[in-house]
GROMACS .gro file of N, CA and C in nm:
model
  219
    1UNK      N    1   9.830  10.420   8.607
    1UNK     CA    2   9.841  10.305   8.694
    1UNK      C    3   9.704  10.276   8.755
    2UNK      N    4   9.675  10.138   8.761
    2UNK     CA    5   9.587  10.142   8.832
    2UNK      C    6   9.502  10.132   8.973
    3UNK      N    7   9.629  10.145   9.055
    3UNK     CA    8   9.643  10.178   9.154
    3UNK      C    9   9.585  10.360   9.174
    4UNK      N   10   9.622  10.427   9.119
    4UNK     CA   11   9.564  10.557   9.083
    4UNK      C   12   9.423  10.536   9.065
    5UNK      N   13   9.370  10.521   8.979
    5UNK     CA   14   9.227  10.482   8.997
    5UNK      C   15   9.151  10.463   9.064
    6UNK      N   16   9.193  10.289   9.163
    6UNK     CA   17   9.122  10.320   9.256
    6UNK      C   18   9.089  10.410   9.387
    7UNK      N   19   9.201  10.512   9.387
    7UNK     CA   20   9.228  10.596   9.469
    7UNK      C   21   9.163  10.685   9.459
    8UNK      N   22   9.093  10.705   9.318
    8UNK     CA   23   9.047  10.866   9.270
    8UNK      C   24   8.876  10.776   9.281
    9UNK      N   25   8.843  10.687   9.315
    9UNK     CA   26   8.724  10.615   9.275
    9UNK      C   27   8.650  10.598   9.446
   10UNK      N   28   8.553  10.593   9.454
   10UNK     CA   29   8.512  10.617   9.580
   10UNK      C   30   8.514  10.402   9.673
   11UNK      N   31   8.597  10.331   9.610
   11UNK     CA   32   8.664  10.255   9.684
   11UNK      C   33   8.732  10.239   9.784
   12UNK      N   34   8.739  10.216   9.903
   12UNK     CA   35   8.721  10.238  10.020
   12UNK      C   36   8.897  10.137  10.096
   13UNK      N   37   8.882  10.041   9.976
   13UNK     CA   38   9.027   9.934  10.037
   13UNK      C   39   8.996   9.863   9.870
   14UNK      N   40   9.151   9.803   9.885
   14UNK     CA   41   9.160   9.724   9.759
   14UNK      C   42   9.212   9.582   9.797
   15UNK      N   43   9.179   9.528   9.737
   15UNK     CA   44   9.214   9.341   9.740
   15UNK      C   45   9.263   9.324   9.597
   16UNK      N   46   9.439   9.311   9.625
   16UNK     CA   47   9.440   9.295   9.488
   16UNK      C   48   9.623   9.308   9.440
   17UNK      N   49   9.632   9.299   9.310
   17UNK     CA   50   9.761   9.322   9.257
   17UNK      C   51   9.860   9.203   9.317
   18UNK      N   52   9.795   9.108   9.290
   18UNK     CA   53   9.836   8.972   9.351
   18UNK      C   54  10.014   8.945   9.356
   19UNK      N   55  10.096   8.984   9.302
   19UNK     CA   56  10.242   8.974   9.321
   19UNK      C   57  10.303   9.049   9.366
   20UNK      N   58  10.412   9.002   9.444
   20UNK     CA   59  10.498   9.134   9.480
   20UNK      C   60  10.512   9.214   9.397
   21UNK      N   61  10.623   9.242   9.285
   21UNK     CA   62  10.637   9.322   9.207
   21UNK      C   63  10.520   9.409   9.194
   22UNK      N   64  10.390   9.381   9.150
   22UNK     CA   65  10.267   9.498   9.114
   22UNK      C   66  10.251   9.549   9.297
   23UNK      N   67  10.277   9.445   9.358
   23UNK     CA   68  10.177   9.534   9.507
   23UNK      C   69  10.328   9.607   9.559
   24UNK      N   70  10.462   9.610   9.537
   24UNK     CA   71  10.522   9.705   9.535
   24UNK      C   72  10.548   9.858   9.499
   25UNK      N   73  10.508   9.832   9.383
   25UNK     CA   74  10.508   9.929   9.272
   25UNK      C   75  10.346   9.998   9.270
   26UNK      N   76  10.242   9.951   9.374
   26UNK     CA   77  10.125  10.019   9.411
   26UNK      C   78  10.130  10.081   9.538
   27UNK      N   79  10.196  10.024   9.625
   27UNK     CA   80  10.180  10.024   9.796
   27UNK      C   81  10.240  10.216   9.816
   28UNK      N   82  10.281  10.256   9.734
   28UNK     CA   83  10.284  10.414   9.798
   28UNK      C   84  10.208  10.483   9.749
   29UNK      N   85  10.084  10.410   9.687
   29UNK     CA   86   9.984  10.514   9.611
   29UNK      C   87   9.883  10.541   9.688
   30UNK      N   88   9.888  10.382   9.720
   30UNK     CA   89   9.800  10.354   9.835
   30UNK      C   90   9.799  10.416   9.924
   31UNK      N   91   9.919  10.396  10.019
   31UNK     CA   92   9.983  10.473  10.142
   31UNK      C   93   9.963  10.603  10.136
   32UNK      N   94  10.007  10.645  10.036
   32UNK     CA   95   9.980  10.791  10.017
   32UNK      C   96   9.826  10.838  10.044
   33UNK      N   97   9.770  10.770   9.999
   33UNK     CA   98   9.577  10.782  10.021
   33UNK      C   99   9.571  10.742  10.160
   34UNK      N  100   9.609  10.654  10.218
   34UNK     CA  101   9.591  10.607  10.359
   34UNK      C  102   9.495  10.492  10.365
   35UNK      N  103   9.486  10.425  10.185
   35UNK     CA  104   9.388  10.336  10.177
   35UNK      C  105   9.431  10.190  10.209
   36UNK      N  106   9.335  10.144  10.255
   36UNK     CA  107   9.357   9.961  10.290
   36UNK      C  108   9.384   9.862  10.179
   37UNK      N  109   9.526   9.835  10.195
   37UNK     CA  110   9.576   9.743  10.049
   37UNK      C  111   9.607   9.616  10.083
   38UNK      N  112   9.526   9.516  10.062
   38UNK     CA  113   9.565   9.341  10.061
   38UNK      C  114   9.655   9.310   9.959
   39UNK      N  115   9.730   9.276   9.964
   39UNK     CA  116   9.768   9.198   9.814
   39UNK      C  117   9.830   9.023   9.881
   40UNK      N  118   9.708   8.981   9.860
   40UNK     CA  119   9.678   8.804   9.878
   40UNK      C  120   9.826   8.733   9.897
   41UNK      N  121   9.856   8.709   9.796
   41UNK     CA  122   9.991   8.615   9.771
   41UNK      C  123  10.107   8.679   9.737
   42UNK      N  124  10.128   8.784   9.779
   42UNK     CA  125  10.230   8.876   9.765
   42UNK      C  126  10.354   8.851   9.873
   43UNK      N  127  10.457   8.751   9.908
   43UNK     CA  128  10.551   8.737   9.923
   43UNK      C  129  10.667   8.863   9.962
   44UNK      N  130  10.710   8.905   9.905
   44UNK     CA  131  10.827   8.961   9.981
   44UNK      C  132  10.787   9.042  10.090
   45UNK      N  133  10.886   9.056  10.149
   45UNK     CA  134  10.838   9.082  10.290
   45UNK      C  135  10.802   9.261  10.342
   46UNK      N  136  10.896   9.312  10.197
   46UNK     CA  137  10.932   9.520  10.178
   46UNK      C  138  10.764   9.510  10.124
   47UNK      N  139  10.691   9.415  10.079
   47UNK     CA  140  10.544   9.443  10.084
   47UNK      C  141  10.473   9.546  10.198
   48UNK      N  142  10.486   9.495  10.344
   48UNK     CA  143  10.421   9.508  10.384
   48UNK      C  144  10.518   9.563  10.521
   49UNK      N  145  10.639   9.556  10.500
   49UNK     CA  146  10.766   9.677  10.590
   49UNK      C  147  10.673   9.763  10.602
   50UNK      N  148  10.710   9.796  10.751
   50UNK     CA  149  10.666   9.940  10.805
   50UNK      C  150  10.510  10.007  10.726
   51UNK      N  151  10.437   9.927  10.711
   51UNK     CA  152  10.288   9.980  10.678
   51UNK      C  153  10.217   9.958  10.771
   52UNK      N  154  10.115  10.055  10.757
   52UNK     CA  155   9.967  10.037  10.841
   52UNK      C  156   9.877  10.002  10.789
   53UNK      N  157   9.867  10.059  10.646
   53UNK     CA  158   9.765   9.988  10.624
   53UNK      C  159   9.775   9.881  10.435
   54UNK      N  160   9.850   9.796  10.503
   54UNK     CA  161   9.910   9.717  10.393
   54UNK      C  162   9.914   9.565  10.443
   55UNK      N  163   9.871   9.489  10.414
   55UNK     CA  164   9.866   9.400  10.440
   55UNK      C  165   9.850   9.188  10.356
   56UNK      N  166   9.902   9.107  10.396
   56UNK     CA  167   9.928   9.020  10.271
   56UNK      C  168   9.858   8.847  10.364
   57UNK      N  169   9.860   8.810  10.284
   57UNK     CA  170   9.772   8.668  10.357
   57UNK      C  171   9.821   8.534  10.302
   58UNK      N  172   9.962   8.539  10.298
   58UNK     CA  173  10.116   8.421  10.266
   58UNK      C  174  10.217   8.440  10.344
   59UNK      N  175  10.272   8.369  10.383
   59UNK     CA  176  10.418   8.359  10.479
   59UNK      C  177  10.452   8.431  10.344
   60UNK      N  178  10.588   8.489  10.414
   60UNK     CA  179  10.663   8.610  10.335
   60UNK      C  180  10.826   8.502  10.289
   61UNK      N  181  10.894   8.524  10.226
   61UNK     CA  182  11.008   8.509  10.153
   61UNK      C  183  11.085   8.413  10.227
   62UNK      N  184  11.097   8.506  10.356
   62UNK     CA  185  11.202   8.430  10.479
   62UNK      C  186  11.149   8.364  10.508
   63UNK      N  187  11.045   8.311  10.550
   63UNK     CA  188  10.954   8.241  10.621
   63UNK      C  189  10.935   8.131  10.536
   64UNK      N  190  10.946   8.097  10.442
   64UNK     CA  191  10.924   8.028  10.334
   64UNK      C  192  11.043   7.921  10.318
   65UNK      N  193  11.164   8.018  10.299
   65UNK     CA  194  11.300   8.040  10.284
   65UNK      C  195  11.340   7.895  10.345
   66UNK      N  196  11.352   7.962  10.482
   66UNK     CA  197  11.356   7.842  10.575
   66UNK      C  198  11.306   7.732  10.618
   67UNK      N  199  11.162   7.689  10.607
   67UNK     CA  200  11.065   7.592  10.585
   67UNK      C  201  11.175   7.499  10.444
   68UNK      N  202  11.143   7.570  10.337
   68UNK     CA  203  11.183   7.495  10.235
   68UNK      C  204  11.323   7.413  10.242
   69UNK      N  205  11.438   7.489  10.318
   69UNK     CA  206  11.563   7.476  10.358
   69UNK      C  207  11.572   7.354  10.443
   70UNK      N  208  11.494   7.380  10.559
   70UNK     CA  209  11.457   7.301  10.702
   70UNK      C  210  11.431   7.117  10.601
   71UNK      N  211  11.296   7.149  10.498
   71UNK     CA  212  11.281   6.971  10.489
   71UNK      C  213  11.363   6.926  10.352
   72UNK      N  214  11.452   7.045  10.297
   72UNK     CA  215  11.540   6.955  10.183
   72UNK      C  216  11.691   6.901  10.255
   73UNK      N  217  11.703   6.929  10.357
   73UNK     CA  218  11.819   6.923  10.467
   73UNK      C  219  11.773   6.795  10.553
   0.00000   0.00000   0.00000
């Protein structure tokens, strides 16, 4: 994985793994290292549940959810 990698690599934080699905399926590798994980446009919201150092830069699912709901109504 390559999430592993950058962990074993003297990289310091990662920007990256742009979808939920990949920044899911990275975020305990990370965590586990205690390293700083962006993942940009990463949506769901179990992204970034209960992390410290996890973090995303898009309104999340719900947030969305309802916006979208709010102006087709």
């Amino acid at each position: 994985m390559v999430a592993e990698q950058f962990v074993q690599s003297p990289c310091v934080a990662v920007i990256g793994h742009w979808d939920s699905e990949t920044a899911l399926a990275a975020r305990p590798v990370y965590e586990q290292a205690q390293m700083v994980f962006i993942a940009p446009v990463a949506t769901n919201p179990q992204v970034t549940r209960g992390a410290k150092t996890v973090f995303t830069m898009m309104y999340n699912d719900h947030w969305q959810g309802a916006v979208i709901a709010s102006y087709v109504t």
